[in-house]
Each structure stands twice: as C-alpha cells, then as structure tokens.
Amino acid sequence: MAKKPPVVDSSYSHIASKKLRTELNRHTTQASRAKALQDDAAMLLANEVGKIEVEGEMERSWRIGQNEIVQGAGQEAARGRREWKLDGGPYRLRYTRNGRHLAIAGRTGHVATFDWMTGILHSELQLQETCRDITFLHDQSHYAVAQKKYVFIYDRDGVELHCLKSHIEPTRLEFLPYHWLLASVGNSGHLKYQDTSTGQLLVEHRTKLGASTAMTQSLHNAVIHLGHQNGCVTLWTPNFPHPAVQLLAHMGPVLSVSVDPSQGGRYMATAGRDGTVKVWDCRNWKGAVRDWTLRNGSDVELEWSAKGALAVASGSGVNIYTRPSIQTPTYTNTPPPLYLTHPIPNRPLTSVRFAPFQDILTIGHAAGLSSIIVPGAGEPNFDSSEADPFENKRARREKEVKALLDKVCSIWSQTRWIYLEPLSQIQPDLITLDPEFVGSLAPPSKLTTTADAKLADTPFARLSRLERLKVSGKADETEENSEDDNGKKISREERERRRQRGKGKSLKRYLRKQRKNVVDPAAVAIRKKLEKQREEKLRVRREVKSEESRKTSALDRFKRAPS
C-alpha cells in the first residue's frame, strides 16, 4: 500500500528552508489525522453500551441469572464465571492495576498470588497465623500482607523480603501507586505511610477514634478514607496531622467505605452496622445523596466499578446497582432499582472486587472465591502507559523504572522550587482534596495590610511581632502604658521614669486593665478626694514659685507680716 504524501499547507510557503517546510507539513498532517481519529472515537463512544437491556416493561434485569448471562456472552467473556473452592477462608482479595493478577489471603493464613486468566500460580504460602488483608505494591512482583502482628512484604515467588515492625496489628492496607506509599491502619488507631521506594516511615497519624476495619483510597487525589467504630468517616492526607474531613455517617460502626472512580472521586459509599448504605457527594458533604436499609446488615462490603456500578455484598448474596439511580437524591429510604443480584450461601462475604478492564466481580467468602459476570461494569479502553493487561516482562521493567524516575525527578524539582506537572501526582506533601490547586494562582492573603502606609506591601510573615499582633487584632494596647491611672495621656519621658520606678510592670498593667471597666462609688469618691488634694498641692507650689521669682529689695524689711 502506497504511503500518502503529506498535505502541503500554504501557510508555510513563505519559509525558504525546504527541510523545515517539509517537517512542518508533516506535523500538520499528523495533527489533523489525530484530530479526525479522536472525533471518530468520541462519536463511537458516545453512548453507554454493554449493559443488560430488557425488552418489555414488566421484565427486570435482576431476574436474569448467571447461567443465562454465560450462555449469551462470548466465549472469552464467559471465562470470567468461576468458582474457587478453598479451605482457608474467609478470604480477602486484591487485583493488580492492569487486572491480570489476583492475590488472596485467608483468615487462617493461606496466601496465594496467580494469573487468573491463564491459571499460572506464582506463589502459595501457609503462614499459620491470622491474615487480615493483602495488597499488591507497584506491580505483581511484590505484595504486602497484614498479618497478626506486623506487615510483611513478599516477592513474586513468596520469599519474605521485609518485616515492617512499625505497622503493629494492621487491619487494612492500601498502596498509592503514584506516590509509592503503603498505607496501613491497625487496632491501635494509627494511620501510617511507608515509602516503599526508600523504605522509610514517612508519617504516622493518630486518629484518636480507635480501631478501624474500613479503609479505601480515592484514585483521583490519593486521599485515604477511614471508617471508625463510632460511625465517623474521616479523610486523611500525609501532610495534615488531623483529618481533612470528618463526618458522622452512621449510628454505629462503619463496616465498609468505597469511592467511585468513574467521576473523579465525586461520590463515596458507606455501609454501617445499623444496616444502612449511604451515598455521599464529596463536593459539599451536606448530607447523603441517597440511603437505603438492607435486610441483613451484619457484614456488608462495598465496591465501585470503573463505570460507576455499585456492588453491595451482605447476608447471603451480592446486589449490583447502576447509575444514575444511586446518585439521584431522594427523600425516602427506598433502595434504588436493582440491576443484578447473585445468591451466595457461603457466609460471611468478606471482600468484593471488580476486575479492572473486565466485566467481572469477584467475591471472597468462607468457602473460597466466586467470580460473576456483570455486563457493562468494566472499562473497555485501557491506556497502555498506565496499565496494560498484555504487558510483557520488558514493558513491566520499563514502566517500573519510569515510575521511579518520575518520583525522583519530582523530589529534585521540589527542592529547587521548580514545580512540574506530575508533581501533584507524586509528591506526598501535595496530596489534598483538590489536586487542581497545583499551578493555580495563590489567593491574596488577608493579613498583609497594615495601618502604616510604609508597611502596606510587606508580607505578613515579614512584619514585626507587634505589627502582626496589631493586624490580627490581638495586640495589647496597654502594653506601652500610655495612660495613667485616671486615663490621661502621659508623655514618653514620664513613661520612661515610671518604668524605672517599677510602675510599668505587667502586674500593674493587669491591675489597671482589670479596674478599667469597674465603677465603684467608694473608688470614685476617693479619686475625687485625691484629685482635690493634688490640685491644692499644685496651687501651693505655684504660689511658692511665684514668691521666689519675685525680686527682693531693701524696703522689703518694712513690710507688715500677713496676719
């Protein structure tokens, strides 16, 4: 097939260099071709596809079972419907970012990692102690297990690499892929961040709310969401010792928390021991957008899919709800319309996870694992630079090196006050509820103006202590002692003399300040009497001075003395 010549743009005809003109024409052709392909892709992906659609008004999608879905789906999609019978349950599970590998951890100590698509087992361990949670690190080559006393890190072959003794009695684990941070919360109520690239403990937050068994992260801004035993949900970042947001979500312990990744972390779902599920809008926190009551709310697990489907596992089954019904505000506690349901008799249901880029939901329970097909739940398009399900060994190594270089370069640029674009994704100090603040203009400070015109443009941090107190309205006006006991102004020389005699001490100022607003008749009478005596003394002193200043003469001896 012959290659099409580049489109000649007349706007470059004035360029004399033929080589430069050809290069510019080639770039213009590629840009126009990419724009046309992007428009075609936007037109093809305009509608929500992949969900189950019923024909009649009386039919419901939740009446369709997994057997019918497997028969109607293709051969490749039908492989997702599986049952794993295991004896170490109940199990918790976690997928890698590309959705290719699966890690499981049983309560009794059975830990395994494998490629669920091909069935290749990577490692299998019998730890012979309690395991509460498991998570992959940057890829499938390392994973962390929250065991009975500490957090342990293993490689792909199951060899123990590290024992993190600073993470005591962990209950939940989360890994922040862009920051290379392993976050854990335990029975002591401490949230800890461990930098897996350097091995140091970055920060430790004391939640002061007791043990936490509900933990998740927002993929949009890397904020950790915790659920506590008193019904509160808190949002944490590494750079604040206190929660960024704290709200009372339930009238009992919070069992599960999940954040919707389809709309930039806009919605959060919580489930409590009181048997209710609530959906919150993370933009205003003015109340639950929608809440409903479950039939059996003893053990509830929540999980959002990449397309906004919410899975609620409780009792002996799992229910799936889709948008926009779960995000529509209502004034009643009626549950939203049900999309799919699947009964699982093996109680308790301890974990639910959607497989990335797949329409598959995996449930961990007491008898092993169960994978069901949820049409329309997964994201069909993936970015190979972020997560590639078909990456080989070389691509995985290159991606790991690139992620480490991005982290190191961002640290180097921050030390030199050069803020690059990926800095908001990598630096732990810049994890905030609104990640768009990086690169925006700083608002004018409210504490940089003073009454003095000379200091009007001086920043607040560079003002003197007295000026800062005056600007913030906390200055002690009596500190200079510019008034006497009667409230009259005194000169600077008089203040200096009084300070030397001990009248300008802090105790004197405090006593004057205390009696400044007190009206006592006896004190008023005493002040008037003292004022009269003072005036009499001043009058006598003036008379004496006038007599002394008068000139004496020889005839003064003949003056008659006053009677």
Short mmCIF file of N, CA and C in Angstrom, two decimals, residues 459-532:
data_model
loop_
_atom_site.label_atom_id
_atom_site.label_comp_id
_atom_site.label_asym_id
_atom_site.label_seq_id
_atom_site.Cartn_x
_atom_site.Cartn_y
_atom_site.Cartn_z
N PRO A 459 4.78 41.52 53.28
CA PRO A 459 4.06 40.29 53.63
C PRO A 459 3.89 40.16 55.14
N PHE A 460 2.86 39.42 55.51
CA PHE A 460 2.54 39.27 56.92
C PHE A 460 3.66 38.55 57.67
N ALA A 461 4.32 37.60 57.02
CA ALA A 461 5.37 36.84 57.69
C ALA A 461 6.61 37.68 57.99
N ARG A 462 6.77 38.79 57.28
CA ARG A 462 7.95 39.63 57.48
C ARG A 462 7.70 40.82 58.39
N LEU A 463 6.51 40.95 58.90
CA LEU A 463 6.22 42.04 59.83
C LEU A 463 6.81 41.73 61.19
N SER A 464 6.97 42.76 61.98
CA SER A 464 7.43 42.56 63.34
C SER A 464 6.32 41.95 64.19
N ARG A 465 6.70 41.52 65.39
CA ARG A 465 5.71 40.86 66.24
C ARG A 465 4.59 41.81 66.61
N LEU A 466 4.92 43.03 66.94
CA LEU A 466 3.89 43.99 67.33
C LEU A 466 2.98 44.32 66.16
N GLU A 467 3.55 44.43 64.94
CA GLU A 467 2.73 44.72 63.78
C GLU A 467 1.80 43.54 63.46
N ARG A 468 2.30 42.31 63.59
CA ARG A 468 1.43 41.15 63.35
C ARG A 468 0.29 41.09 64.34
N LEU A 469 0.57 41.42 65.60
CA LEU A 469 -0.50 41.43 66.60
C LEU A 469 -1.52 42.52 66.31
N LYS A 470 -1.06 43.66 65.82
CA LYS A 470 -2.00 44.74 65.50
C LYS A 470 -2.87 44.38 64.31
N VAL A 471 -2.27 43.72 63.29
CA VAL A 471 -3.05 43.35 62.11
C VAL A 471 -4.10 42.31 62.45
N SER A 472 -3.72 41.32 63.27
CA SER A 472 -4.66 40.27 63.64
C SER A 472 -5.61 40.69 64.76
N GLY A 473 -5.47 41.89 65.30
CA GLY A 473 -6.36 42.36 66.35
C GLY A 473 -6.10 41.78 67.72
N LYS A 474 -4.88 41.31 67.97
CA LYS A 474 -4.55 40.69 69.25
C LYS A 474 -3.52 41.49 70.04
N ALA A 475 -3.25 42.70 69.61
CA ALA A 475 -2.24 43.50 70.31
C ALA A 475 -2.79 44.03 71.63
N ASP A 476 -1.94 44.03 72.65
CA ASP A 476 -2.30 44.57 73.96
C ASP A 476 -1.98 46.07 73.96
N GLU A 477 -3.02 46.88 73.88
CA GLU A 477 -2.81 48.32 73.78
C GLU A 477 -2.27 48.91 75.08
N THR A 478 -2.45 48.19 76.19
CA THR A 478 -1.95 48.71 77.47
C THR A 478 -0.49 48.35 77.71
N GLU A 479 0.11 47.65 76.74
CA GLU A 479 1.49 47.20 76.97
C GLU A 479 2.45 48.39 77.00
N GLU A 480 2.14 49.43 76.22
CA GLU A 480 3.02 50.58 76.21
C GLU A 480 2.79 51.50 77.41
N ASN A 481 1.67 51.30 78.13
CA ASN A 481 1.40 52.09 79.32
C ASN A 481 1.37 53.59 79.00
N SER A 482 0.55 53.95 78.00
CA SER A 482 0.49 55.34 77.53
C SER A 482 -0.52 56.17 78.32
N GLU A 483 -1.21 55.58 79.34
CA GLU A 483 -2.19 56.31 80.15
C GLU A 483 -1.86 56.10 81.62
N ASP A 484 -2.24 57.10 82.42
CA ASP A 484 -2.06 56.95 83.86
C ASP A 484 -3.28 56.30 84.48
N ASP A 485 -3.36 56.34 85.80
CA ASP A 485 -4.47 55.68 86.49
C ASP A 485 -5.80 56.31 86.17
N ASN A 486 -5.82 57.59 85.83
CA ASN A 486 -7.08 58.28 85.55
C ASN A 486 -7.42 58.29 84.07
N GLY A 487 -6.64 57.61 83.24
CA GLY A 487 -6.94 57.57 81.83
C GLY A 487 -6.39 58.73 81.04
N LYS A 488 -5.53 59.54 81.62
CA LYS A 488 -4.97 60.69 80.91
C LYS A 488 -3.69 60.28 80.21
N LYS A 489 -3.46 60.89 79.04
CA LYS A 489 -2.26 60.61 78.27
C LYS A 489 -1.05 61.17 79.00
N ILE A 490 0.04 60.43 78.96
CA ILE A 490 1.28 60.87 79.57
C ILE A 490 2.36 60.86 78.50
N SER A 491 3.36 61.64 78.71
CA SER A 491 4.42 61.79 77.72
C SER A 491 5.36 60.60 77.76
N ARG A 492 6.25 60.55 76.77
CA ARG A 492 7.19 59.45 76.68
C ARG A 492 8.21 59.50 77.81
N GLU A 493 8.65 60.73 78.17
CA GLU A 493 9.61 60.85 79.26
C GLU A 493 9.03 60.36 80.58
N GLU A 494 7.76 60.71 80.80
CA GLU A 494 7.11 60.25 82.02
C GLU A 494 6.98 58.74 82.06
N ARG A 495 6.71 58.10 80.88
CA ARG A 495 6.63 56.65 80.83
C ARG A 495 7.98 56.02 81.16
N GLU A 496 9.05 56.64 80.66
CA GLU A 496 10.38 56.11 80.97
C GLU A 496 10.68 56.20 82.47
N ARG A 497 10.33 57.33 83.09
CA ARG A 497 10.57 57.48 84.53
C ARG A 497 9.75 56.47 85.33
N ARG A 498 8.49 56.27 84.94
CA ARG A 498 7.66 55.30 85.67
C ARG A 498 8.19 53.87 85.49
N ARG A 499 8.70 53.59 84.32
CA ARG A 499 9.24 52.25 84.09
C ARG A 499 10.46 52.01 84.96
N GLN A 500 11.22 53.04 85.16
CA GLN A 500 12.38 52.92 86.02
C GLN A 500 11.99 52.72 87.48
N ARG A 501 10.87 53.32 87.88
CA ARG A 501 10.42 53.17 89.27
C ARG A 501 9.59 51.91 89.48
N GLY A 502 9.36 51.12 88.43
CA GLY A 502 8.62 49.88 88.59
C GLY A 502 7.13 50.00 88.39
N LYS A 503 6.64 51.16 87.85
CA LYS A 503 5.21 51.32 87.67
C LYS A 503 4.73 50.75 86.33
N GLY A 504 5.66 50.36 85.46
CA GLY A 504 5.26 49.84 84.16
C GLY A 504 5.33 48.32 84.08
N LYS A 505 5.29 47.65 85.21
CA LYS A 505 5.37 46.20 85.20
C LYS A 505 4.07 45.59 84.71
N SER A 506 4.17 44.29 84.38
CA SER A 506 3.00 43.61 83.83
C SER A 506 1.88 43.50 84.85
N LEU A 507 2.21 43.32 86.12
CA LEU A 507 1.17 43.23 87.15
C LEU A 507 0.41 44.54 87.28
N LYS A 508 1.13 45.66 87.22
CA LYS A 508 0.46 46.96 87.29
C LYS A 508 -0.47 47.15 86.09
N ARG A 509 0.03 46.77 84.93
CA ARG A 509 -0.82 46.90 83.75
C ARG A 509 -2.05 46.02 83.85
N TYR A 510 -1.88 44.81 84.40
CA TYR A 510 -3.02 43.91 84.55
C TYR A 510 -4.04 44.49 85.52
N LEU A 511 -3.56 45.05 86.67
CA LEU A 511 -4.50 45.63 87.64
C LEU A 511 -5.23 46.82 87.04
N ARG A 512 -4.52 47.67 86.31
CA ARG A 512 -5.20 48.80 85.67
C ARG A 512 -6.22 48.33 84.65
N LYS A 513 -5.86 47.26 83.95
CA LYS A 513 -6.78 46.74 82.95
C LYS A 513 -8.03 46.14 83.60
N GLN A 514 -7.86 45.50 84.76
CA GLN A 514 -8.99 44.89 85.44
C GLN A 514 -9.93 45.93 86.01
N ARG A 515 -9.39 47.03 86.54
CA ARG A 515 -10.27 48.02 87.17
C ARG A 515 -10.67 49.14 86.21
N LYS A 516 -10.38 48.94 84.93
CA LYS A 516 -10.69 49.99 83.99
C LYS A 516 -12.19 50.10 83.76
N ASN A 517 -12.88 48.98 83.74
CA ASN A 517 -14.31 48.99 83.45
C ASN A 517 -15.17 48.79 84.70
N VAL A 518 -14.58 48.91 85.91
CA VAL A 518 -15.33 48.72 87.16
C VAL A 518 -15.71 50.10 87.72
N VAL A 519 -16.99 50.29 88.03
CA VAL A 519 -17.49 51.55 88.60
C VAL A 519 -17.85 51.28 90.06
N ASP A 520 -17.04 51.84 90.97
CA ASP A 520 -17.25 51.67 92.41
C ASP A 520 -17.45 53.05 93.02
N PRO A 521 -18.60 53.33 93.72
CA PRO A 521 -18.82 54.67 94.32
C PRO A 521 -17.72 55.06 95.29
N ALA A 522 -17.25 54.13 96.11
CA ALA A 522 -16.18 54.46 97.06
C ALA A 522 -14.91 54.84 96.32
N ALA A 523 -14.60 54.07 95.25
CA ALA A 523 -13.40 54.39 94.49
C ALA A 523 -13.53 55.74 93.79
N VAL A 524 -14.74 56.06 93.32
CA VAL A 524 -14.96 57.37 92.68
C VAL A 524 -14.76 58.50 93.67
N ALA A 525 -15.29 58.34 94.91
CA ALA A 525 -15.14 59.38 95.94
C ALA A 525 -13.67 59.55 96.33
N ILE A 526 -12.96 58.45 96.43
CA ILE A 526 -11.54 58.54 96.78
C ILE A 526 -10.77 59.23 95.68
N ARG A 527 -11.12 58.93 94.43
CA ARG A 527 -10.42 59.58 93.32
C ARG A 527 -10.68 61.09 93.33
N LYS A 528 -11.91 61.49 93.65
CA LYS A 528 -12.21 62.94 93.71
C LYS A 528 -11.44 63.61 94.84
N LYS A 529 -11.38 62.92 95.99
CA LYS A 529 -10.64 63.49 97.12
C LYS A 529 -9.16 63.62 96.80
N LEU A 530 -8.60 62.58 96.18
CA LEU A 530 -7.20 62.64 95.79
C LEU A 530 -6.97 63.72 94.74
N GLU A 531 -7.93 63.92 93.86
CA GLU A 531 -7.80 64.96 92.86
C GLU A 531 -7.78 66.34 93.49
N LYS A 532 -8.64 66.56 94.52
CA LYS A 532 -8.64 67.85 95.22
C LYS A 532 -7.32 68.08 95.94
#
